[in-house]
mmCIF file of C-alpha atoms in Angstrom:
data_model
loop_
_atom_site.group_PDB
_atom_site.id
_atom_site.type_symbol
_atom_site.label_atom_id
_atom_site.label_comp_id
_atom_site.label_asym_id
_atom_site.label_seq_id
_atom_site.Cartn_x
_atom_site.Cartn_y
_atom_site.Cartn_z
ATOM 1 C CA UNK A 20 0.000 0.000 0.000
ATOM 2 C CA UNK A 21 1.233 3.494 -0.871
ATOM 3 C CA UNK A 22 0.808 6.233 1.705
ATOM 4 C CA UNK A 23 0.763 9.859 0.576
ATOM 5 C CA UNK A 24 0.485 12.854 2.850
ATOM 6 C CA UNK A 25 -0.099 16.484 2.087
ATOM 7 C CA UNK A 26 -0.054 19.723 4.041
ATOM 8 C CA UNK A 27 -3.183 20.315 6.084
ATOM 9 C CA UNK A 28 -4.343 23.772 6.943
ATOM 10 C CA UNK A 29 -1.578 26.300 6.203
ATOM 11 C CA UNK A 30 -3.216 27.806 3.128
ATOM 12 C CA UNK A 31 -4.335 30.860 5.064
ATOM 13 C CA UNK A 32 -0.892 31.550 6.522
ATOM 14 C CA UNK A 33 1.580 31.044 3.698
ATOM 15 C CA UNK A 34 1.630 31.989 0.060
ATOM 16 C CA UNK A 35 0.704 29.459 -2.574
ATOM 17 C CA UNK A 36 4.207 28.938 -3.922
ATOM 18 C CA UNK A 37 5.614 28.118 -0.505
ATOM 19 C CA UNK A 38 2.595 25.932 0.273
ATOM 20 C CA UNK A 39 3.135 23.949 -2.922
ATOM 21 C CA UNK A 40 6.783 23.379 -2.041
ATOM 22 C CA UNK A 41 5.857 22.245 1.462
ATOM 23 C CA UNK A 42 3.268 19.830 0.159
ATOM 24 C CA UNK A 43 5.621 18.454 -2.448
ATOM 25 C CA UNK A 44 8.217 17.899 0.258
ATOM 26 C CA UNK A 45 5.643 16.201 2.460
ATOM 27 C CA UNK A 46 4.818 13.911 -0.427
ATOM 28 C CA UNK A 47 8.395 12.773 -0.673
ATOM 29 C CA UNK A 48 9.992 15.584 -2.640
ATOM 30 C CA UNK A 49 10.282 13.907 -6.007
ATOM 31 C CA UNK A 50 7.315 13.928 -8.354
ATOM 32 C CA UNK A 51 8.794 11.016 -10.244
ATOM 33 C CA UNK A 52 8.789 8.873 -7.112
ATOM 34 C CA UNK A 53 5.109 9.377 -6.394
ATOM 35 C CA UNK A 54 3.609 10.180 -9.774
ATOM 36 C CA UNK A 55 2.495 13.595 -8.450
ATOM 37 C CA UNK A 56 2.734 16.809 -10.438
ATOM 38 C CA UNK A 57 1.557 20.330 -9.656
ATOM 39 C CA UNK A 58 -0.689 21.987 -12.193
ATOM 40 C CA UNK A 59 -2.839 25.090 -12.105
ATOM 41 C CA UNK A 60 -4.589 23.914 -15.280
ATOM 42 C CA UNK A 61 -3.532 26.817 -17.459
ATOM 43 C CA UNK A 62 -3.416 24.578 -20.516
ATOM 44 C CA UNK A 63 -6.489 23.295 -22.325
ATOM 45 C CA UNK A 64 -8.830 25.270 -20.118
ATOM 46 C CA UNK A 65 -12.499 25.018 -21.000
ATOM 47 C CA UNK A 66 -15.493 27.144 -20.184
ATOM 48 C CA UNK A 67 -17.975 24.297 -20.462
ATOM 49 C CA UNK A 68 -19.917 23.271 -17.331
ATOM 50 C CA UNK A 69 -18.689 19.882 -16.155
ATOM 51 C CA UNK A 70 -18.960 19.682 -12.355
ATOM 52 C CA UNK A 71 -21.511 20.843 -9.803
ATOM 53 C CA UNK A 72 -21.008 20.914 -6.055
ATOM 54 C CA UNK A 73 -22.226 22.838 -3.064
ATOM 55 C CA UNK A 74 -19.932 25.155 -1.162
ATOM 56 C CA UNK A 75 -19.610 27.194 2.003
ATOM 57 C CA UNK A 76 -19.041 30.928 1.842
ATOM 58 C CA UNK A 77 -18.270 33.588 4.413
ATOM 59 C CA UNK A 78 -20.726 34.625 7.111
ATOM 60 C CA UNK A 79 -22.899 31.529 6.709
ATOM 61 C CA UNK A 80 -23.404 32.035 2.991
ATOM 62 C CA UNK A 81 -24.105 28.894 0.961
ATOM 63 C CA UNK A 82 -23.861 28.238 -2.762
ATOM 64 C CA UNK A 83 -24.109 25.732 -5.547
ATOM 65 C CA UNK A 84 -21.075 26.040 -7.785
ATOM 66 C CA UNK A 85 -20.971 25.125 -11.478
ATOM 67 C CA UNK A 86 -17.386 24.586 -12.607
ATOM 68 C CA UNK A 87 -15.436 23.242 -15.562
ATOM 69 C CA UNK A 88 -13.218 20.154 -15.354
ATOM 70 C CA UNK A 89 -10.370 22.310 -14.063
ATOM 71 C CA UNK A 90 -12.469 23.551 -11.158
ATOM 72 C CA UNK A 91 -12.843 27.074 -12.539
ATOM 73 C CA UNK A 92 -16.080 28.620 -11.276
ATOM 74 C CA UNK A 93 -18.596 29.375 -14.039
ATOM 75 C CA UNK A 94 -21.739 30.037 -11.987
ATOM 76 C CA UNK A 95 -22.379 30.624 -8.293
ATOM 77 C CA UNK A 96 -26.012 30.090 -7.240
ATOM 78 C CA UNK A 97 -26.931 31.399 -3.756
ATOM 79 C CA UNK A 98 -28.815 29.025 -1.460
ATOM 80 C CA UNK A 99 -30.998 29.813 1.567
ATOM 81 C CA UNK A 100 -29.307 27.205 3.783
ATOM 82 C CA UNK A 101 -26.494 24.682 3.629
ATOM 83 C CA UNK A 102 -26.993 22.073 0.901
ATOM 84 C CA UNK A 103 -25.731 18.520 0.513
ATOM 85 C CA UNK A 104 -26.243 16.593 -2.726
ATOM 86 C CA UNK A 105 -27.104 17.594 -6.297
ATOM 87 C CA UNK A 106 -29.253 16.003 -9.007
ATOM 88 C CA UNK A 107 -28.409 16.844 -12.628
ATOM 89 C CA UNK A 108 -30.482 16.423 -15.787
ATOM 90 C CA UNK A 109 -28.969 15.068 -18.999
ATOM 91 C CA UNK A 110 -29.497 17.464 -21.882
ATOM 92 C CA UNK A 111 -28.826 14.914 -24.641
ATOM 93 C CA UNK A 112 -31.631 12.645 -23.409
ATOM 94 C CA UNK A 113 -33.883 14.756 -21.202
ATOM 95 C CA UNK A 114 -33.654 18.018 -23.121
ATOM 96 C CA UNK A 115 -33.009 19.901 -19.877
ATOM 97 C CA UNK A 116 -30.046 21.731 -18.401
ATOM 98 C CA UNK A 117 -31.450 21.734 -14.881
ATOM 99 C CA UNK A 118 -29.696 20.868 -11.646
ATOM 100 C CA UNK A 119 -31.161 20.616 -8.150
ATOM 101 C CA UNK A 120 -29.380 21.324 -4.866
ATOM 102 C CA UNK A 121 -30.956 19.558 -1.876
ATOM 103 C CA UNK A 122 -30.829 20.998 1.627
ATOM 104 C CA UNK A 123 -28.721 19.176 4.202
ATOM 105 C CA UNK A 124 -30.784 16.835 6.345
ATOM 106 C CA UNK A 125 -33.223 17.484 7.857
ATOM 107 C CA UNK A 126 -33.685 19.884 4.959
ATOM 108 C CA UNK A 127 -36.529 22.217 4.145
ATOM 109 C CA UNK A 128 -35.940 23.079 0.476
ATOM 110 C CA UNK A 129 -34.470 22.185 -2.866
ATOM 111 C CA UNK A 130 -33.234 24.757 -5.368
ATOM 112 C CA UNK A 131 -33.591 24.235 -9.118
ATOM 113 C CA UNK A 132 -31.257 26.133 -11.454
ATOM 114 C CA UNK A 133 -29.957 26.043 -15.028
ATOM 115 C CA UNK A 134 -26.357 24.849 -15.048
ATOM 116 C CA UNK A 135 -25.656 26.375 -18.480
ATOM 117 C CA UNK A 136 -26.762 29.897 -17.579
ATOM 118 C CA UNK A 137 -26.720 29.904 -13.770
ATOM 119 C CA UNK A 138 -30.349 31.075 -13.741
ATOM 120 C CA UNK A 139 -32.375 30.200 -10.648
ATOM 121 C CA UNK A 140 -35.527 28.326 -11.651
ATOM 122 C CA UNK A 141 -37.591 27.177 -8.679
ATOM 123 C CA UNK A 142 -37.200 27.030 -4.916
ATOM 124 C CA UNK A 143 -39.368 24.207 -3.580
ATOM 125 C CA UNK A 144 -40.195 24.005 0.136
ATOM 126 C CA UNK A 145 -40.879 20.777 2.002
ATOM 127 C CA UNK A 146 -44.428 20.373 3.289
ATOM 128 C CA UNK A 147 -45.005 20.934 7.003
ATOM 129 C CA UNK A 148 -44.834 17.206 7.850
ATOM 130 C CA UNK A 149 -41.913 16.254 5.588
ATOM 131 C CA UNK A 150 -38.196 16.984 5.355
ATOM 132 C CA UNK A 151 -35.520 16.273 2.756
ATOM 133 C CA UNK A 152 -32.563 13.983 3.370
ATOM 134 C CA UNK A 153 -30.097 15.762 1.095
ATOM 135 C CA UNK A 154 -30.182 13.724 -2.106
ATOM 136 C CA UNK A 155 -32.239 13.031 -5.203
ATOM 137 C CA UNK A 156 -32.054 12.014 -8.847
ATOM 138 C CA UNK A 157 -33.875 12.527 -12.141
ATOM 139 C CA UNK A 158 -35.754 9.687 -13.811
ATOM 140 C CA UNK A 159 -34.184 8.317 -16.964
ATOM 141 C CA UNK A 160 -36.492 10.320 -19.241
ATOM 142 C CA UNK A 161 -36.132 13.481 -17.160
ATOM 143 C CA UNK A 162 -39.865 13.829 -16.536
ATOM 144 C CA UNK A 163 -39.578 13.241 -12.782
ATOM 145 C CA UNK A 164 -37.339 14.372 -9.962
ATOM 146 C CA UNK A 165 -37.106 11.884 -7.104
ATOM 147 C CA UNK A 166 -36.029 13.033 -3.635
ATOM 148 C CA UNK A 167 -35.273 11.128 -0.443
ATOM 149 C CA UNK A 168 -37.596 12.400 2.277
ATOM 150 C CA UNK A 169 -38.866 11.587 5.747
ATOM 151 C CA UNK A 170 -41.906 12.101 7.940
ATOM 152 C CA UNK A 171 -40.864 14.786 10.437
ATOM 153 C CA UNK A 172 -42.069 13.138 13.645
ATOM 154 C CA UNK A 173 -40.981 9.564 12.857
ATOM 155 C CA UNK A 174 -38.197 9.797 10.216
ATOM 156 C CA UNK A 175 -40.144 7.153 8.293
ATOM 157 C CA UNK A 176 -38.622 7.243 4.841
ATOM 158 C CA UNK A 177 -40.202 7.834 1.463
ATOM 159 C CA UNK A 178 -39.307 8.954 -2.026
ATOM 160 C CA UNK A 179 -40.978 12.194 -3.106
ATOM 161 C CA UNK A 180 -41.941 12.269 -6.782
ATOM 162 C CA UNK A 181 -41.960 15.682 -8.505
ATOM 163 C CA UNK A 182 -43.253 16.517 -11.999
ATOM 164 C CA UNK A 183 -40.618 18.586 -13.808
ATOM 165 C CA UNK A 184 -42.979 19.913 -16.494
ATOM 166 C CA UNK A 185 -45.365 21.150 -13.808
ATOM 167 C CA UNK A 186 -42.752 23.304 -12.153
ATOM 168 C CA UNK A 187 -41.546 20.506 -9.859
ATOM 169 C CA UNK A 188 -44.959 19.938 -8.322
ATOM 170 C CA UNK A 189 -45.098 16.940 -5.998
ATOM 171 C CA UNK A 190 -47.373 14.295 -7.537
ATOM 172 C CA UNK A 191 -46.680 11.097 -5.565
ATOM 173 C CA UNK A 192 -44.749 9.383 -2.788
ATOM 174 C CA UNK A 193 -43.116 5.956 -2.793
ATOM 175 C CA UNK A 194 -43.167 4.374 0.663
ATOM 176 C CA UNK A 195 -41.594 1.360 2.370
ATOM 177 C CA UNK A 196 -37.859 1.951 2.045
ATOM 178 C CA UNK A 197 -37.306 2.284 5.810
ATOM 179 C CA UNK A 198 -36.239 4.961 8.270
ATOM 180 C CA UNK A 199 -33.826 7.645 7.134
ATOM 181 C CA UNK A 200 -33.197 7.160 3.381
ATOM 182 C CA UNK A 201 -30.191 9.149 2.238
ATOM 183 C CA UNK A 202 -28.527 8.916 -1.172
ATOM 184 C CA UNK A 203 -30.513 7.701 -4.171
ATOM 185 C CA UNK A 204 -28.946 6.866 -7.529
ATOM 186 C CA UNK A 205 -30.319 5.796 -10.893
ATOM 187 C CA UNK A 206 -28.919 2.618 -12.432
ATOM 188 C CA UNK A 207 -28.323 2.093 -16.147
ATOM 189 C CA UNK A 208 -31.615 0.246 -16.699
ATOM 190 C CA UNK A 209 -33.599 3.136 -15.212
ATOM 191 C CA UNK A 210 -34.159 1.486 -11.831
ATOM 192 C CA UNK A 211 -32.895 2.945 -8.555
ATOM 193 C CA UNK A 212 -30.863 2.178 -5.468
ATOM 194 C CA UNK A 213 -31.321 3.908 -2.110
ATOM 195 C CA UNK A 214 -28.972 3.916 0.860
ATOM 196 C CA UNK A 215 -31.209 3.812 3.935
ATOM 197 C CA UNK A 216 -29.492 4.962 7.121
ATOM 198 C CA UNK A 217 -31.963 3.533 9.627
ATOM 199 C CA UNK A 218 -31.568 6.441 12.058
ATOM 200 C CA UNK A 219 -34.577 8.261 13.521
ATOM 201 C CA UNK A 220 -33.565 11.820 14.394
ATOM 202 C CA UNK A 221 -34.882 14.927 16.068
ATOM 203 C CA UNK A 222 -33.109 17.522 13.981
ATOM 204 C CA UNK A 223 -29.672 15.913 13.796
ATOM 205 C CA UNK A 224 -29.912 14.173 17.186
ATOM 206 C CA UNK A 225 -30.165 10.375 16.859
ATOM 207 C CA UNK A 226 -32.983 8.781 18.867
ATOM 208 C CA UNK A 227 -32.882 5.071 17.991
ATOM 209 C CA UNK A 228 -29.274 3.904 17.883
ATOM 210 C CA UNK A 229 -30.191 0.677 19.682
ATOM 211 C CA UNK A 230 -32.926 -0.145 17.151
ATOM 212 C CA UNK A 231 -31.370 0.890 13.811
ATOM 213 C CA UNK A 232 -32.405 -1.005 10.678
ATOM 214 C CA UNK A 233 -30.276 0.299 7.808
ATOM 215 C CA UNK A 234 -30.545 -1.285 4.369
ATOM 216 C CA UNK A 235 -29.744 -0.982 0.685
ATOM 217 C CA UNK A 236 -33.043 -0.811 -1.220
ATOM 218 C CA UNK A 237 -33.452 -1.438 -4.934
ATOM 219 C CA UNK A 238 -36.541 0.044 -6.620
ATOM 220 C CA UNK A 239 -37.938 -0.485 -10.116
ATOM 221 C CA UNK A 240 -38.944 2.419 -12.338
ATOM 222 C CA UNK A 241 -42.418 2.485 -10.760
ATOM 223 C CA UNK A 242 -41.031 2.781 -7.232
ATOM 224 C CA UNK A 243 -41.790 -0.806 -6.244
ATOM 225 C CA UNK A 244 -39.262 -2.472 -3.935
ATOM 226 C CA UNK A 245 -37.269 -5.136 -5.755
ATOM 227 C CA UNK A 246 -34.916 -6.093 -2.921
ATOM 228 C CA UNK A 247 -33.532 -4.923 0.396
ATOM 229 C CA UNK A 248 -30.113 -5.964 1.662
ATOM 230 C CA UNK A 249 -28.730 -5.488 5.164
ATOM 231 C CA UNK A 250 -25.386 -5.697 6.955
ATOM 232 C CA UNK A 251 -24.822 -7.849 10.034
ATOM 233 C CA UNK A 252 -23.725 -4.832 12.058
ATOM 234 C CA UNK A 253 -26.861 -2.700 12.427
ATOM 235 C CA UNK A 254 -24.824 0.228 13.741
ATOM 236 C CA UNK A 255 -23.497 0.759 10.210
ATOM 237 C CA UNK A 256 -25.826 3.404 8.803
ATOM 238 C CA UNK A 257 -25.848 3.026 4.992
ATOM 239 C CA UNK A 258 -25.541 6.511 3.549
ATOM 240 C CA UNK A 259 -23.696 7.109 0.266
ATOM 241 C CA UNK A 260 -23.581 5.130 -2.960
ATOM 242 C CA UNK A 261 -21.336 4.527 -5.954
ATOM 243 C CA UNK A 262 -21.976 2.503 -9.117
ATOM 244 C CA UNK A 263 -19.678 0.831 -11.648
ATOM 245 C CA UNK A 264 -22.233 0.605 -14.510
ATOM 246 C CA UNK A 265 -21.904 -3.189 -14.500
ATOM 247 C CA UNK A 266 -24.548 -3.767 -11.843
ATOM 248 C CA UNK A 267 -22.233 -3.371 -8.855
ATOM 249 C CA UNK A 268 -23.307 -0.891 -6.179
ATOM 250 C CA UNK A 269 -20.884 0.425 -3.560
ATOM 251 C CA UNK A 270 -22.283 1.552 -0.186
ATOM 252 C CA UNK A 271 -20.503 3.950 2.151
ATOM 253 C CA UNK A 272 -21.468 3.843 5.819
ATOM 254 C CA UNK A 273 -21.467 6.012 8.913
ATOM 255 C CA UNK A 274 -20.709 3.959 12.009
ATOM 256 C CA UNK A 275 -22.961 4.802 14.968
ATOM 257 C CA UNK A 276 -21.542 2.297 17.461
ATOM 258 C CA UNK A 277 -18.718 2.369 19.995
ATOM 259 C CA UNK A 278 -16.183 5.162 19.335
ATOM 260 C CA UNK A 279 -13.209 2.815 19.694
ATOM 261 C CA UNK A 280 -14.549 0.245 17.220
ATOM 262 C CA UNK A 281 -13.482 0.577 13.596
ATOM 263 C CA UNK A 282 -15.507 -1.723 11.341
ATOM 264 C CA UNK A 283 -15.393 -1.724 7.536
ATOM 265 C CA UNK A 284 -17.229 1.302 6.132
ATOM 266 C CA UNK A 285 -17.744 0.245 2.500
ATOM 267 C CA UNK A 286 -19.742 -2.676 1.140
ATOM 268 C CA UNK A 287 -20.496 -4.037 -2.348
ATOM 269 C CA UNK A 288 -23.708 -5.516 -3.720
ATOM 270 C CA UNK A 289 -24.623 -6.945 -7.150
ATOM 271 C CA UNK A 290 -27.821 -8.563 -8.441
ATOM 272 C CA UNK A 291 -29.406 -10.655 -5.720
ATOM 273 C CA UNK A 292 -26.123 -11.274 -3.925
ATOM 274 C CA UNK A 293 -25.630 -10.198 -0.297
ATOM 275 C CA UNK A 294 -23.621 -7.175 0.742
ATOM 276 C CA UNK A 295 -19.880 -7.879 0.915
ATOM 277 C CA UNK A 296 -17.480 -5.676 2.889
ATOM 278 C CA UNK A 297 -14.414 -4.079 1.355
ATOM 279 C CA UNK A 298 -11.314 -4.952 3.344
ATOM 280 C CA UNK A 299 -8.928 -2.703 5.239
ATOM 281 C CA UNK A 300 -7.251 -3.126 8.595
ATOM 282 C CA UNK A 301 -8.999 -1.587 11.656
ATOM 283 C CA UNK A 302 -6.229 0.983 12.063
ATOM 284 C CA UNK A 303 -6.772 1.991 8.427
ATOM 285 C CA UNK A 304 -10.523 2.274 8.878
ATOM 286 C CA UNK A 305 -9.802 4.411 11.943
ATOM 287 C CA UNK A 306 -8.375 7.051 9.607
ATOM 288 C CA UNK A 307 -11.858 7.518 8.087
ATOM 289 C CA UNK A 308 -13.289 8.548 11.466
ATOM 290 C CA UNK A 309 -16.441 6.404 11.101
ATOM 291 C CA UNK A 310 -17.733 8.161 7.950
ATOM 292 C CA UNK A 311 -17.675 7.760 4.164
ATOM 293 C CA UNK A 312 -18.869 10.775 2.170
ATOM 294 C CA UNK A 313 -18.473 10.160 -1.576
ATOM 295 C CA UNK A 314 -17.686 7.141 -3.735
ATOM 296 C CA UNK A 315 -16.631 6.821 -7.386
ATOM 297 C CA UNK A 316 -15.598 3.818 -9.469
ATOM 298 C CA UNK A 317 -13.246 3.396 -12.443
ATOM 299 C CA UNK A 318 -13.020 -0.158 -13.747
ATOM 300 C CA UNK A 319 -11.547 -2.190 -10.855
ATOM 301 C CA UNK A 320 -10.844 0.819 -8.639
ATOM 302 C CA UNK A 321 -13.025 2.390 -5.949
ATOM 303 C CA UNK A 322 -12.207 5.775 -4.417
ATOM 304 C CA UNK A 323 -13.971 6.925 -1.235
ATOM 305 C CA UNK A 324 -13.579 10.148 0.743
ATOM 306 C CA UNK A 325 -13.983 11.086 4.410
ATOM 307 C CA UNK A 326 -14.269 14.757 5.438
ATOM 308 C CA UNK A 327 -13.955 14.046 9.183
ATOM 309 C CA UNK A 328 -11.063 11.702 8.475
ATOM 310 C CA UNK A 329 -9.285 14.206 6.204
ATOM 311 C CA UNK A 330 -8.434 11.392 3.849
ATOM 312 C CA UNK A 331 -9.412 9.255 0.891
ATOM 313 C CA UNK A 332 -8.712 5.642 0.028
ATOM 314 C CA UNK A 333 -8.462 3.614 -3.180
ATOM 315 C CA UNK A 334 -9.403 -0.079 -3.320
ATOM 316 C CA UNK A 335 -9.124 -2.841 -5.893
ATOM 317 C CA UNK A 336 -12.499 -4.560 -6.230
ATOM 318 C CA UNK A 337 -11.122 -7.813 -7.653
ATOM 319 C CA UNK A 338 -8.455 -8.077 -4.952
ATOM 320 C CA UNK A 339 -10.730 -6.668 -2.216
ATOM 321 C CA UNK A 340 -7.698 -4.727 -1.073
ATOM 322 C CA UNK A 341 -6.912 -1.177 0.042
ATOM 323 C CA UNK A 342 -4.224 0.110 -2.320
ATOM 324 C CA UNK A 343 -3.749 3.675 -1.078
ATOM 325 C CA UNK A 344 -4.672 5.771 1.925
ATOM 326 C CA UNK A 345 -4.009 9.456 1.283
ATOM 327 C CA UNK A 346 -4.353 12.609 3.340
ATOM 328 C CA UNK A 347 -6.618 15.366 1.974
ATOM 329 C CA UNK A 348 -7.952 18.042 4.352
ATOM 330 C CA UNK A 349 -11.755 17.881 4.524
ATOM 331 C CA UNK A 350 -11.847 15.396 1.619
ATOM 332 C CA UNK A 351 -15.289 15.769 0.071
ATOM 333 C CA UNK A 352 -16.591 15.022 -3.410
ATOM 334 C CA UNK A 353 -15.297 12.613 -6.030
ATOM 335 C CA UNK A 354 -16.417 11.842 -9.578
ATOM 336 C CA UNK A 355 -14.973 9.646 -12.311
ATOM 337 C CA UNK A 356 -14.464 10.926 -15.852
ATOM 338 C CA UNK A 357 -12.446 9.616 -18.815
ATOM 339 C CA UNK A 358 -10.425 7.232 -16.675
ATOM 340 C CA UNK A 359 -9.570 9.794 -14.004
ATOM 341 C CA UNK A 360 -10.831 10.654 -10.537
ATOM 342 C CA UNK A 361 -11.617 14.289 -9.699
ATOM 343 C CA UNK A 362 -11.697 15.130 -5.975
ATOM 344 C CA UNK A 363 -12.766 18.226 -4.083
ATOM 345 C CA UNK A 364 -12.155 19.333 -0.521
ATOM 346 C CA UNK A 365 -13.361 21.836 2.021
ATOM 347 C CA UNK A 366 -9.836 23.263 2.042
ATOM 348 C CA UNK A 367 -10.208 24.277 -1.620
ATOM 349 C CA UNK A 368 -7.910 21.550 -2.915
ATOM 350 C CA UNK A 369 -8.823 19.890 -6.203
ATOM 351 C CA UNK A 370 -7.103 16.666 -7.211
ATOM 352 C CA UNK A 371 -7.165 15.096 -10.656
ATOM 353 C CA UNK A 372 -5.589 11.670 -10.765
ATOM 354 C CA UNK A 373 -5.584 8.287 -12.413
ATOM 355 C CA UNK A 374 -6.446 5.322 -10.208
ATOM 356 C CA UNK A 375 -2.717 4.690 -9.829
ATOM 357 C CA UNK A 376 -0.366 7.698 -9.693
ATOM 358 C CA UNK A 377 -0.315 10.672 -12.125
ATOM 359 C CA UNK A 378 -1.704 13.067 -9.515
ATOM 360 C CA UNK A 379 -2.289 16.759 -10.234
ATOM 361 C CA UNK A 380 -3.357 19.295 -7.633
ATOM 362 C CA UNK A 381 -4.944 22.716 -7.830
ATOM 363 C CA UNK A 382 -6.081 25.269 -5.258
ATOM 364 C CA UNK A 383 -9.565 26.500 -6.209
ATOM 365 C CA UNK A 384 -10.177 28.697 -3.126
ATOM 366 C CA UNK A 385 -13.688 27.211 -2.909
ATOM 367 C CA UNK A 386 -14.787 25.488 0.303
ATOM 368 C CA UNK A 387 -16.376 22.482 -1.404
ATOM 369 C CA UNK A 388 -18.928 20.686 0.730
ATOM 370 C CA UNK A 389 -19.591 16.914 0.799
ATOM 371 C CA UNK A 390 -20.269 15.976 -2.819
ATOM 372 C CA UNK A 391 -19.364 16.618 -6.434
ATOM 373 C CA UNK A 392 -21.517 15.565 -9.374
ATOM 374 C CA UNK A 393 -20.465 15.349 -13.012
ATOM 375 C CA UNK A 394 -22.795 16.764 -15.645
ATOM 376 C CA UNK A 395 -23.774 13.811 -17.887
ATOM 377 C CA UNK A 396 -22.964 14.045 -21.594
#
């Protein structure tokens, strides 16, 4: 396993040139030895929207940021409160250039905007007895927006169904997924997967840690439950999802058990097979501080981030082996594109890298928050 470390937290106290030298030294000094190069992406810059993520500003200001592949900001959409995940329409199939930022759980709004122009479209409020869980996705034809939601008093989970053509009017609810659904993704056949955390909360305070029932739910295109898979350790709250476009779903967990226990935080599931844990040693899992934020897959490689752990890891699926464990302050979003991983961080760092080596870093000066999403072609 290769260990790489970078500087953590001096960006406000030293100039960029000195910071780059310090980080390069911390990474071993020689770019050839680690495959790392520094780039501020001055070559081949593009003005085309490619990435969308939410960000934190000064004085409790919150934004959705539309950026190009180099992390250059193209549009900055103000948000009423802190947001979490983003759903993005696919212009080539859906005919829309809409994106939706979902409020952080328990959230009270989602904001629709045009990612080509930056124009704000609709601000939709949760009904008085519902809240949003921070994630959603468009249907394959783009006619519907689906959002993970909960009943306020019970956290009983549901999927809210919104009609895009009717100005994102809520037209239905899909029930039965369980308590505390979080991330929802669309699979290649148009069906869905939902990571269900199992945690009943009052605000963000957990109320049922001794009775958690997390699961991975698969839904068909009509919202009917196809399967539900669980882990043996019920204190592993299933939260975030990745997908390899070959039927394999990756689940990232938040551990809600004993602070000194460090169980595996990522599991895999395909077809009707049970969930299988990705392997790392307990002391390696300890680096992730009980939480996985974002997951992306390239071929045999899985990359997962942990903001509270200030790190990200890369696994081989076929070997079920942790290959790298790297430091990244407030490691947040990750997407896969053209054989490369793109990572964001709350420290403003952007990393572009191949699954093995060839790492480029850039300081965007944006406090990226939790997730990145790639605009589909």
